[in-house]
Amino acid sequence: MVDDAQLSQYFEDVNGSERIDEALLRCPFLTEDVVLRLFAAAMGWQYLAEVPVQAVPPEFIESVPPTYAQHHFLIGVKTEALSSHSASGDSPPPQDDGELTVVLSKPLDVTALDNVSKMTGLSVRPALATRAVITSVIDVAYEQRSSVIEEVAEELDAQNLDRLADEVSASDDLLDVVNRPPVIRLVNDILFRALQLRASDIHVHPFETRIQIRYRVDGIMYDVLSLNRNVLPLIISRIKVMAGMDIAERRMPQDGRCSVRLGQREVDLRISTVPTSYGERAVLRVLDKSSGVFILEELGLWKEDLKVVDSLLDRSHGVIFVTGPTGSGKSTSLYACLNRLDSSEKNVITIEDPIEYQLGGISQIQVANKKGMTFATALRHVLRQDPDVIMVGEVRDVETARMAIQSSLTGHLVFSTLHTNDSAGAISRLLDLGVEPYLVSSSLIAVIAQRLVRRICEDCRVENHASPNDLRALGIDEADIKDAVFYEGKGCEKCFHTGYRGRTGIYELMQITDEIQELIYTRESAGKIKRLALDRGMQTLRMDGARKVLKGVTTVAEVLRVTQADLA
């Protein structure tokens, strides 16, 4: 409870220098929720504990700039949609199709109310909600607006490109497109649309007569927009300005990075440009910070494999390799493993190129080859930092491989990645690099091979039949499918008519037993090592994929797309 004397003293200090609602909202003795509920009760308004996003009308999104809504912490909703969302205990307001309820966080901000009424051309009714509630609705509501890429592209084509070249400058928020030059609005909308579609990469691909904008969504490339080739220099210049690159340099590849905001979401972009015969090509890797780091349970590991991984993380020394092609989720798996460790009890250091996500309590080192800071050099110095756990982003040469393995032999748990097709292939790769067999056999404790498969969209999933040929290719016997139900996605708005939404991992987890150590020591082939592991119960990538097909997680076609046939 607030003490009367405290409140009186607070208002004496304020001394009438600010509006009473703002003064109360800043009062350290009262929470925002309490103040707004008091105002709602006193003025007979609704107080909303939550605001339904679907109740935000298109007229508000089209008429009120997102920056205005963000600055004043307000959102407009249909009055008739609020009857079930009142938290004030009052009876719901009368329905009025021509009225807009403006949800405010400052009760006496009448100027903002009047401005929204003028912008929308509607009569307005006030309601109250906290800043956090309003901000979350603003972000989602403006994200759901239809993209205006095509309109801006047409506007660009119709204008003087020489004049527009001088207007390329930096911008902060992707939602802030009001009064921006067309080239900035176009690039912002391309980025905005990529985030809507959950794209991991954006490609600006020049051809002889056009520019193709392509997105990689859930590992698959999609053509989304074709533009006039004349705007290529403008788009590339805008991208270079954002990434801090040299606009004048067009004959050499360049790399850069930047951050952009989408409302309250922070998104990192890693940008690469290269010269081609038809002009510069750009690829932007999208890293959404708001998605955070996955935990092991979210990766798609079965319970028995999860127990094995947990036991490996408890080991005091040894090397664990995660293998797979580029884009198979190796870094995500390593981050999940590191996130599982208790960094308050262990000294965990990573060496990465680049650092994709910041991990709390962990020291992360960025490789800089141009300055001589290679994986091997960094690892040599990290060993003097008294580490318990080391993560090396990638083993690319024999020097790094030897040092990683020798680090494990001196009492460190080491994680790293290799580009091989399966788990047994990692052993052959290490031996081919020139690492001695006795070092590999004595230090390696596990190899995890992985791939990513697209998940069937839950909103449009329907039963389907799998062909006998596909099932045989997948290694599923008739006995396994007597009661099994197969699914596919029909395609809907939520999955953008692909039938898939999101991805999950399929895994091949090979523990290095004494028998496998013997085979490594005698330089046996990867095929022989894999057969022994299969005899001891290891599940291959395709077997794990088949289990996920039978569970209705993914489709037969997806597993066949990303895996190879198992050994006969």
XYZ file of C-alpha atoms in Angstrom:
568
model
C 0.000 0.000 0.000
C 1.118 3.571 -0.691
C 1.735 5.795 2.313
C -0.168 9.143 2.159
C 2.887 11.046 3.317
C 5.056 9.462 0.623
C 2.542 10.362 -2.085
C 2.196 13.946 -0.802
C 5.961 14.378 -0.739
C 6.200 12.976 -4.280
C 3.680 15.515 -5.629
C 5.447 18.338 -3.808
C 8.667 17.321 -5.581
C 6.857 17.208 -8.931
C 5.461 20.675 -8.171
C 2.915 20.649 -10.998
C 5.605 20.489 -13.674
C 3.919 17.653 -15.577
C 0.474 16.267 -16.336
C -1.080 14.275 -13.492
C -1.335 11.008 -15.459
C 2.341 11.196 -16.458
C 3.347 12.064 -12.892
C 1.422 9.094 -11.479
C 2.832 6.732 -14.109
C 6.350 7.798 -13.079
C 5.594 7.473 -9.363
C 7.916 4.843 -7.814
C 5.249 3.814 -5.291
C 2.638 2.796 -7.892
C 2.774 0.254 -10.709
C 1.596 1.175 -14.214
C -1.174 -1.430 -13.933
C -2.542 0.088 -10.691
C -2.489 3.671 -12.044
C -4.292 2.752 -15.261
C -6.941 0.725 -13.415
C -7.609 3.713 -11.128
C -8.015 6.042 -14.129
C -10.290 3.523 -15.877
C -12.532 3.280 -12.816
C -12.600 7.056 -12.292
C -13.398 7.910 -15.909
C -15.692 4.978 -16.724
C -13.371 3.590 -19.414
C -12.388 0.039 -20.176
C -9.084 -1.303 -18.874
C -7.722 -4.125 -21.045
C -5.378 -6.774 -19.675
C -4.873 -7.907 -23.277
C -5.732 -6.500 -26.702
C -6.866 -8.887 -29.476
C -4.596 -8.408 -32.512
C -7.341 -9.547 -34.890
C -9.494 -6.623 -33.697
C -7.080 -4.015 -35.133
C -8.859 -2.753 -38.275
C -7.059 -2.228 -41.613
C -8.136 1.452 -41.583
C -5.965 2.071 -38.520
C -2.904 0.279 -39.986
C -3.241 2.168 -43.282
C -3.932 5.595 -41.758
C -1.727 5.771 -38.657
C 2.061 5.475 -39.209
C 3.692 2.804 -37.031
C 6.167 5.345 -35.655
C 3.263 7.477 -34.377
C 1.644 4.463 -32.708
C 4.980 3.453 -31.160
C 5.839 6.961 -29.942
C 2.457 7.557 -28.287
C 1.923 3.926 -27.197
C -1.534 3.561 -28.704
C -3.395 1.118 -30.929
C -6.838 1.257 -32.521
C -9.302 -1.644 -32.279
C -12.885 -2.212 -33.342
C -15.193 -1.233 -30.497
C -17.523 -4.211 -31.002
C -14.581 -6.663 -30.711
C -13.770 -5.688 -27.102
C -16.821 -7.038 -25.291
C -15.002 -10.177 -24.091
C -11.683 -8.473 -23.288
C -12.643 -5.891 -20.643
C -10.745 -6.244 -17.376
C -12.425 -3.343 -15.572
C -15.560 -5.208 -14.602
C -17.806 -2.723 -16.426
C -20.423 -3.820 -18.883
C -19.175 -3.878 -22.490
C -19.599 -0.670 -24.479
C -22.430 -0.362 -26.970
C -21.617 -1.597 -30.463
C -20.975 1.066 -33.074
C -19.659 0.014 -36.465
C -18.462 3.568 -37.235
C -16.467 3.931 -34.031
C -12.852 3.106 -33.216
C -11.620 2.357 -29.713
C -8.141 3.819 -29.203
C -6.243 1.938 -26.500
C -3.880 4.335 -24.695
C -1.198 4.035 -22.049
C -1.473 7.736 -21.103
C -5.049 8.420 -19.959
C -5.040 12.180 -20.594
C -3.310 12.183 -23.996
C -6.298 13.860 -25.713
C -4.146 15.302 -28.523
C -3.189 11.808 -29.672
C -6.876 10.798 -29.568
C -7.840 13.764 -31.750
C -5.027 13.044 -34.201
C -6.055 9.394 -34.617
C -9.631 10.521 -35.227
C -8.443 12.933 -37.956
C -6.137 10.348 -39.561
C -8.786 7.610 -39.715
C -11.870 9.784 -40.215
C -13.654 7.845 -37.445
C -15.118 8.839 -34.098
C -12.979 7.472 -31.282
C -13.563 6.059 -27.812
C -10.654 5.772 -25.296
C -9.616 2.641 -23.435
C -6.516 1.887 -21.333
C -3.804 -0.793 -21.338
C -0.156 -1.022 -20.287
C 2.710 -0.092 -22.602
C 3.868 -3.710 -22.840
C 0.431 -4.895 -24.005
C 0.110 -2.096 -26.564
C 3.668 -2.499 -27.905
C 3.249 -6.235 -28.507
C 0.038 -5.602 -30.472
C 1.638 -2.800 -32.536
C 4.470 -5.116 -33.611
C 2.195 -7.969 -34.661
C -0.502 -5.784 -36.268
C 1.927 -3.859 -38.478
C 3.813 -7.063 -39.370
C 0.575 -8.506 -40.728
C 0.028 -5.647 -43.177
C 0.279 -6.671 -46.805
C 3.660 -5.925 -48.316
C 3.843 -2.989 -50.708
C 7.000 -4.125 -52.490
C 5.393 -4.153 -55.923
C 3.950 -0.629 -55.508
C 7.292 0.822 -54.412
C 9.105 -0.992 -57.230
C 6.732 0.580 -59.767
C 7.268 3.987 -58.167
C 11.044 3.500 -58.438
C 10.801 2.563 -62.118
C 8.782 5.701 -62.834
C 11.199 8.133 -61.171
C 14.524 9.675 -62.107
C 17.113 7.120 -60.928
C 20.000 9.595 -61.032
C 18.239 11.842 -58.523
C 17.284 8.907 -56.286
C 20.917 7.778 -56.061
C 21.634 10.804 -53.867
C 18.870 9.826 -51.433
C 20.420 6.543 -50.260
C 20.950 6.912 -46.513
C 20.620 4.951 -43.292
C 17.310 4.053 -41.652
C 16.548 2.383 -38.324
C 13.156 0.720 -38.115
C 11.792 -1.372 -40.992
C 8.289 -0.199 -40.074
C 9.359 3.413 -40.476
C 8.704 4.004 -44.171
C 6.806 7.286 -43.999
C 8.366 9.963 -46.252
C 11.326 7.712 -47.048
C 12.887 7.713 -50.534
C 11.516 4.848 -52.668
C 14.789 2.875 -52.680
C 14.856 2.799 -48.858
C 11.193 1.809 -48.731
C 11.846 -0.931 -51.292
C 14.791 -2.461 -49.386
C 12.900 -2.130 -46.079
C 9.907 -3.910 -47.583
C 12.110 -6.686 -48.992
C 13.549 -7.210 -45.493
C 10.128 -6.883 -43.890
C 8.635 -9.518 -46.213
C 11.570 -11.854 -45.509
C 10.851 -11.675 -41.778
C 7.153 -12.321 -42.405
C 8.050 -15.475 -44.351
C 10.670 -16.593 -41.769
C 13.371 -16.476 -44.471
C 16.934 -17.317 -43.412
C 18.565 -15.726 -46.495
C 17.698 -12.999 -49.008
C 19.297 -13.153 -52.481
C 19.514 -10.151 -54.821
C 20.370 -11.927 -58.065
C 21.034 -9.831 -61.213
C 20.281 -11.258 -64.672
C 20.668 -9.766 -68.146
C 17.262 -8.062 -68.222
C 15.976 -8.183 -64.624
C 16.811 -8.528 -60.932
C 15.406 -11.555 -59.106
C 14.736 -11.274 -55.362
C 14.811 -14.750 -53.819
C 14.195 -15.983 -50.258
C 15.379 -19.194 -48.630
C 12.560 -20.396 -46.378
C 12.990 -23.616 -44.388
C 15.962 -24.489 -46.595
C 14.158 -24.076 -49.947
C 14.684 -21.166 -52.378
C 11.646 -19.198 -53.600
C 11.464 -16.459 -56.250
C 9.365 -13.665 -54.765
C 9.918 -10.565 -56.885
C 11.294 -9.536 -60.263
C 12.516 -5.930 -60.693
C 13.742 -3.680 -63.480
C 17.498 -4.166 -63.868
C 18.045 -0.366 -63.789
C 17.436 -0.235 -60.031
C 20.246 -2.715 -59.214
C 22.891 -0.016 -58.385
C 20.408 1.695 -56.041
C 19.495 -1.494 -54.169
C 23.126 -2.613 -53.829
C 24.196 0.887 -52.706
C 21.448 0.948 -50.077
C 22.495 -2.478 -48.776
C 26.154 -1.408 -48.686
C 25.317 1.761 -46.741
C 23.441 -0.321 -44.163
C 26.409 -2.704 -43.776
C 29.083 0.016 -43.710
C 30.685 -1.167 -46.966
C 32.470 0.883 -49.615
C 29.836 2.024 -52.136
C 32.478 2.966 -54.720
C 34.094 -0.494 -54.743
C 32.212 -2.634 -57.264
C 34.894 -4.965 -58.579
C 35.842 -6.786 -55.372
C 33.763 -8.962 -53.004
C 32.805 -7.288 -49.736
C 31.421 -8.507 -46.407
C 29.577 -6.553 -43.756
C 26.938 -6.753 -41.094
C 24.310 -4.544 -39.516
C 21.267 -4.625 -37.252
C 17.757 -3.505 -38.100
C 14.636 -3.235 -35.982
C 11.138 -4.430 -36.725
C 9.203 -2.663 -33.973
C 10.656 -4.198 -30.818
C 12.421 -7.060 -32.626
C 16.166 -6.779 -33.214
C 17.454 -8.550 -36.333
C 21.097 -9.022 -37.366
C 22.024 -9.119 -41.052
C 25.255 -10.652 -42.382
C 25.788 -9.271 -45.866
C 28.004 -10.433 -48.722
C 28.367 -8.854 -52.167
C 30.263 -10.259 -55.169
C 30.704 -8.917 -58.709
C 29.082 -10.991 -61.483
C 28.869 -10.574 -65.255
C 25.511 -8.778 -64.886
C 26.389 -6.587 -61.898
C 26.879 -7.046 -58.184
C 25.005 -9.807 -56.421
C 24.130 -9.573 -52.707
C 23.141 -12.219 -50.166
C 21.816 -11.255 -46.736
C 21.775 -13.849 -43.942
C 18.974 -13.047 -41.479
C 19.583 -13.737 -37.774
C 16.522 -12.950 -35.701
C 17.723 -12.232 -32.152
C 14.194 -12.473 -30.761
C 14.060 -16.189 -31.627
C 16.831 -16.807 -29.084
C 18.921 -19.953 -28.679
C 17.180 -23.315 -28.909
C 17.298 -25.748 -26.011
C 18.164 -29.399 -26.634
C 14.553 -30.542 -26.207
C 13.492 -28.325 -29.137
C 15.948 -29.762 -31.664
C 14.081 -32.978 -32.467
C 16.202 -35.510 -30.543
C 14.412 -38.618 -29.292
C 14.386 -39.184 -25.531
C 17.016 -41.926 -25.657
C 19.353 -39.759 -27.767
C 18.755 -36.817 -25.436
C 19.903 -38.950 -22.482
C 23.067 -39.898 -24.384
C 23.818 -36.245 -25.230
C 23.288 -35.258 -21.579
C 25.739 -37.967 -20.494
C 28.290 -36.673 -23.034
C 27.937 -33.127 -21.680
C 28.800 -34.444 -18.217
C 32.165 -35.747 -19.453
C 35.223 -33.835 -18.267
C 37.237 -34.327 -21.468
C 36.960 -35.601 -25.008
C 35.980 -34.330 -28.463
C 32.414 -34.229 -29.827
C 31.984 -33.468 -33.522
C 28.723 -32.325 -35.121
C 28.731 -33.001 -38.862
C 26.599 -32.134 -41.860
C 26.536 -29.836 -44.894
C 26.162 -26.052 -44.708
C 22.716 -25.088 -43.401
C 22.048 -28.370 -41.598
C 21.772 -26.765 -38.141
C 25.205 -27.664 -36.736
C 25.773 -24.291 -35.052
C 22.278 -24.365 -33.564
C 22.992 -27.790 -32.021
C 26.320 -26.615 -30.603
C 24.688 -23.527 -29.080
C 21.999 -25.729 -27.518
C 24.690 -27.971 -25.998
C 26.614 -24.998 -24.594
C 23.389 -23.506 -23.271
C 22.820 -26.763 -21.368
C 26.129 -26.446 -19.516
C 26.275 -24.612 -16.202
C 28.560 -21.694 -17.104
C 28.648 -20.581 -13.454
C 30.598 -23.738 -12.572
C 32.577 -24.150 -15.800
C 34.750 -21.805 -17.826
C 33.293 -22.038 -21.346
C 35.037 -20.337 -24.294
C 34.023 -20.415 -27.960
C 35.991 -19.595 -31.130
C 33.586 -18.719 -33.952
C 33.437 -17.314 -37.467
C 31.131 -15.461 -37.173
C 29.502 -15.174 -33.730
C 25.828 -15.770 -34.538
C 24.212 -15.467 -31.098
C 25.438 -14.089 -27.805
C 25.377 -16.641 -24.985
C 25.117 -15.481 -21.375
C 28.053 -16.338 -19.104
C 30.219 -17.584 -21.987
C 33.268 -15.896 -23.567
C 32.991 -15.828 -27.364
C 35.944 -15.051 -29.652
C 35.571 -13.848 -33.245
C 38.048 -15.289 -35.777
C 39.814 -12.629 -37.892
C 41.917 -14.366 -40.550
C 43.153 -11.097 -42.098
C 44.702 -10.138 -38.764
C 46.197 -13.575 -38.184
C 43.520 -14.656 -35.685
C 42.765 -18.094 -37.168
C 40.988 -20.970 -35.415
C 44.355 -22.580 -34.612
C 45.908 -19.332 -33.302
C 42.866 -18.538 -31.173
C 42.754 -22.095 -29.806
C 46.416 -21.899 -28.826
C 45.736 -18.792 -26.726
C 42.435 -20.074 -25.327
C 44.268 -23.005 -23.749
C 46.079 -20.466 -21.533
C 42.704 -19.167 -20.273
C 42.073 -22.191 -18.006
C 38.983 -23.413 -19.940
C 36.812 -26.362 -18.990
C 34.828 -26.433 -22.248
C 35.966 -25.168 -25.665
C 33.844 -24.821 -28.782
C 35.746 -24.475 -32.076
C 33.385 -23.278 -34.812
C 34.869 -25.471 -37.540
C 37.853 -27.753 -38.130
C 39.240 -26.758 -41.540
C 42.860 -27.933 -41.432
C 45.162 -30.418 -39.778
C 46.634 -27.831 -37.375
C 43.213 -26.970 -35.907
C 42.217 -30.664 -35.824
C 45.388 -31.696 -33.979
C 45.104 -28.865 -31.466
C 41.421 -29.597 -30.764
C 42.194 -33.264 -30.172
C 45.279 -32.586 -28.037
C 43.228 -30.076 -26.002
C 40.808 -32.857 -25.095
C 43.670 -35.113 -24.035
C 44.860 -32.456 -21.572
C 41.488 -32.427 -19.788
C 39.103 -30.263 -21.809
C 35.709 -31.020 -23.322
C 35.862 -29.835 -26.948
C 33.005 -29.299 -29.419
C 33.472 -28.658 -33.100
C 31.958 -29.185 -36.565
C 33.008 -30.953 -39.764
C 31.483 -31.010 -43.246
C 30.866 -34.738 -43.797
C 27.845 -36.722 -44.970
C 27.519 -39.033 -41.969
C 29.015 -39.774 -38.566
C 31.566 -42.377 -39.710
C 32.731 -40.009 -42.448
C 33.995 -37.615 -39.763
C 36.573 -40.192 -38.675
C 37.814 -40.677 -42.237
C 38.018 -36.900 -42.701
C 40.205 -36.479 -39.607
C 42.533 -39.252 -40.751
C 42.666 -37.809 -44.282
C 43.594 -34.403 -42.854
C 46.653 -36.057 -41.358
C 45.680 -36.552 -37.716
C 47.295 -39.695 -36.299
C 44.861 -42.609 -35.690
C 45.959 -43.042 -32.056
C 45.038 -39.396 -31.334
C 41.591 -39.754 -32.925
C 40.787 -43.073 -31.217
C 41.862 -41.877 -27.771
C 40.147 -38.463 -27.827
C 36.921 -38.795 -29.858
C 33.885 -39.652 -27.699
C 30.964 -39.066 -30.106
C 30.011 -37.870 -33.578
C 26.555 -36.431 -34.269
C 25.508 -36.211 -37.934
C 22.406 -34.181 -38.667
C 20.082 -32.751 -41.307
C 17.069 -30.455 -41.209
C 13.671 -31.535 -42.556
C 10.611 -29.328 -42.932
C 7.751 -29.961 -40.510
C 4.234 -30.513 -41.808
C 2.070 -27.451 -41.153
C -0.222 -28.224 -38.205
C -2.998 -25.970 -39.530
C -3.475 -27.673 -42.918
C -2.299 -31.220 -42.154
C -4.343 -33.966 -43.809
C -3.966 -37.733 -44.048
C -2.098 -39.057 -47.060
C -0.879 -42.341 -48.547
C 2.805 -43.128 -49.129
C 3.821 -45.158 -52.197
C 5.365 -48.617 -51.593
C 8.514 -47.573 -53.508
C 9.050 -44.544 -51.240
C 8.508 -46.637 -48.135
C 11.030 -49.215 -49.337
C 13.542 -46.421 -50.030
C 12.951 -45.153 -46.522
C 13.533 -48.637 -45.085
C 10.023 -48.973 -43.630
C 8.658 -52.539 -43.601
C 5.023 -53.446 -44.206
C 4.822 -54.639 -40.598
C 5.710 -51.140 -39.370
C 2.858 -49.406 -41.179
C -0.203 -51.506 -40.350
C -1.580 -48.831 -38.033
C 0.569 -45.921 -39.230
C -1.056 -42.763 -40.630
C 0.881 -40.585 -43.069
C 0.280 -36.863 -43.417
C 0.950 -33.987 -45.773
C 0.172 -30.265 -45.727
C -2.468 -28.987 -48.152
C -1.122 -25.439 -47.965
C -2.690 -22.507 -46.129
C -2.111 -18.837 -45.274
C -0.005 -19.667 -42.204
C 2.498 -21.787 -44.145
C 2.278 -19.564 -47.248
C 0.742 -22.457 -49.179
C 3.846 -24.658 -48.972
C 2.354 -27.318 -46.673
C 5.344 -26.963 -44.342
C 6.036 -24.641 -41.417
C 9.291 -24.709 -39.494
C 11.991 -27.352 -39.420
C 13.234 -30.072 -37.115
C 16.435 -32.099 -36.987
C 17.087 -35.730 -37.834
C 20.138 -37.206 -36.162
C 22.695 -40.001 -36.361
C 24.440 -40.303 -33.000
C 27.535 -42.518 -32.947
C 29.222 -43.082 -29.608
C 32.870 -44.136 -29.835
C 33.011 -47.504 -28.089
C 36.129 -49.622 -27.431
C 35.368 -51.659 -30.573
C 35.136 -48.559 -32.743
C 38.364 -47.259 -31.184
C 40.094 -50.432 -32.367
C 38.809 -49.914 -35.925
C 39.997 -46.281 -35.913
C 43.425 -47.315 -34.643
C 43.812 -49.821 -37.488
C 42.542 -47.269 -40.086
C 39.496 -49.305 -41.098
C 37.099 -47.789 -43.653
C 34.155 -45.571 -42.743
C 31.817 -48.260 -44.103
C 33.150 -50.895 -41.707
C 32.934 -48.489 -38.740
C 29.352 -47.610 -39.641
C 28.324 -51.289 -39.960
C 29.695 -51.991 -36.486
C 27.829 -48.986 -35.055
C 24.596 -50.153 -36.748
C 25.063 -53.639 -35.275
C 25.338 -51.988 -31.843
C 22.005 -50.161 -32.277
C 22.866 -46.828 -33.896
C 20.034 -45.175 -35.854
C 21.069 -43.666 -39.197
C 19.805 -40.317 -40.493
C 17.297 -42.075 -42.751
C 16.113 -44.345 -39.917
C 15.569 -41.318 -37.666
C 13.728 -39.606 -40.510
C 11.505 -42.663 -40.963
C 10.572 -42.533 -37.276
C 9.555 -38.895 -37.674
C 7.483 -39.761 -40.768
C 5.633 -42.447 -38.785
C 5.027 -39.895 -36.002
C 3.475 -37.457 -38.497
C 6.196 -34.825 -38.036
C 7.411 -34.702 -41.645
C 6.835 -36.369 -45.023
C 8.536 -39.230 -46.843
C 9.603 -36.847 -49.637
C 11.386 -34.561 -47.162
C 13.439 -37.363 -45.610
C 14.384 -38.768 -49.027
C 15.403 -35.259 -50.132
C 17.990 -34.735 -47.398
C 19.343 -38.243 -46.711
C 21.279 -40.918 -48.584
C 20.423 -44.606 -48.813
C 21.753 -46.663 -45.917
C 24.356 -49.395 -46.239
C 23.036 -52.700 -47.530
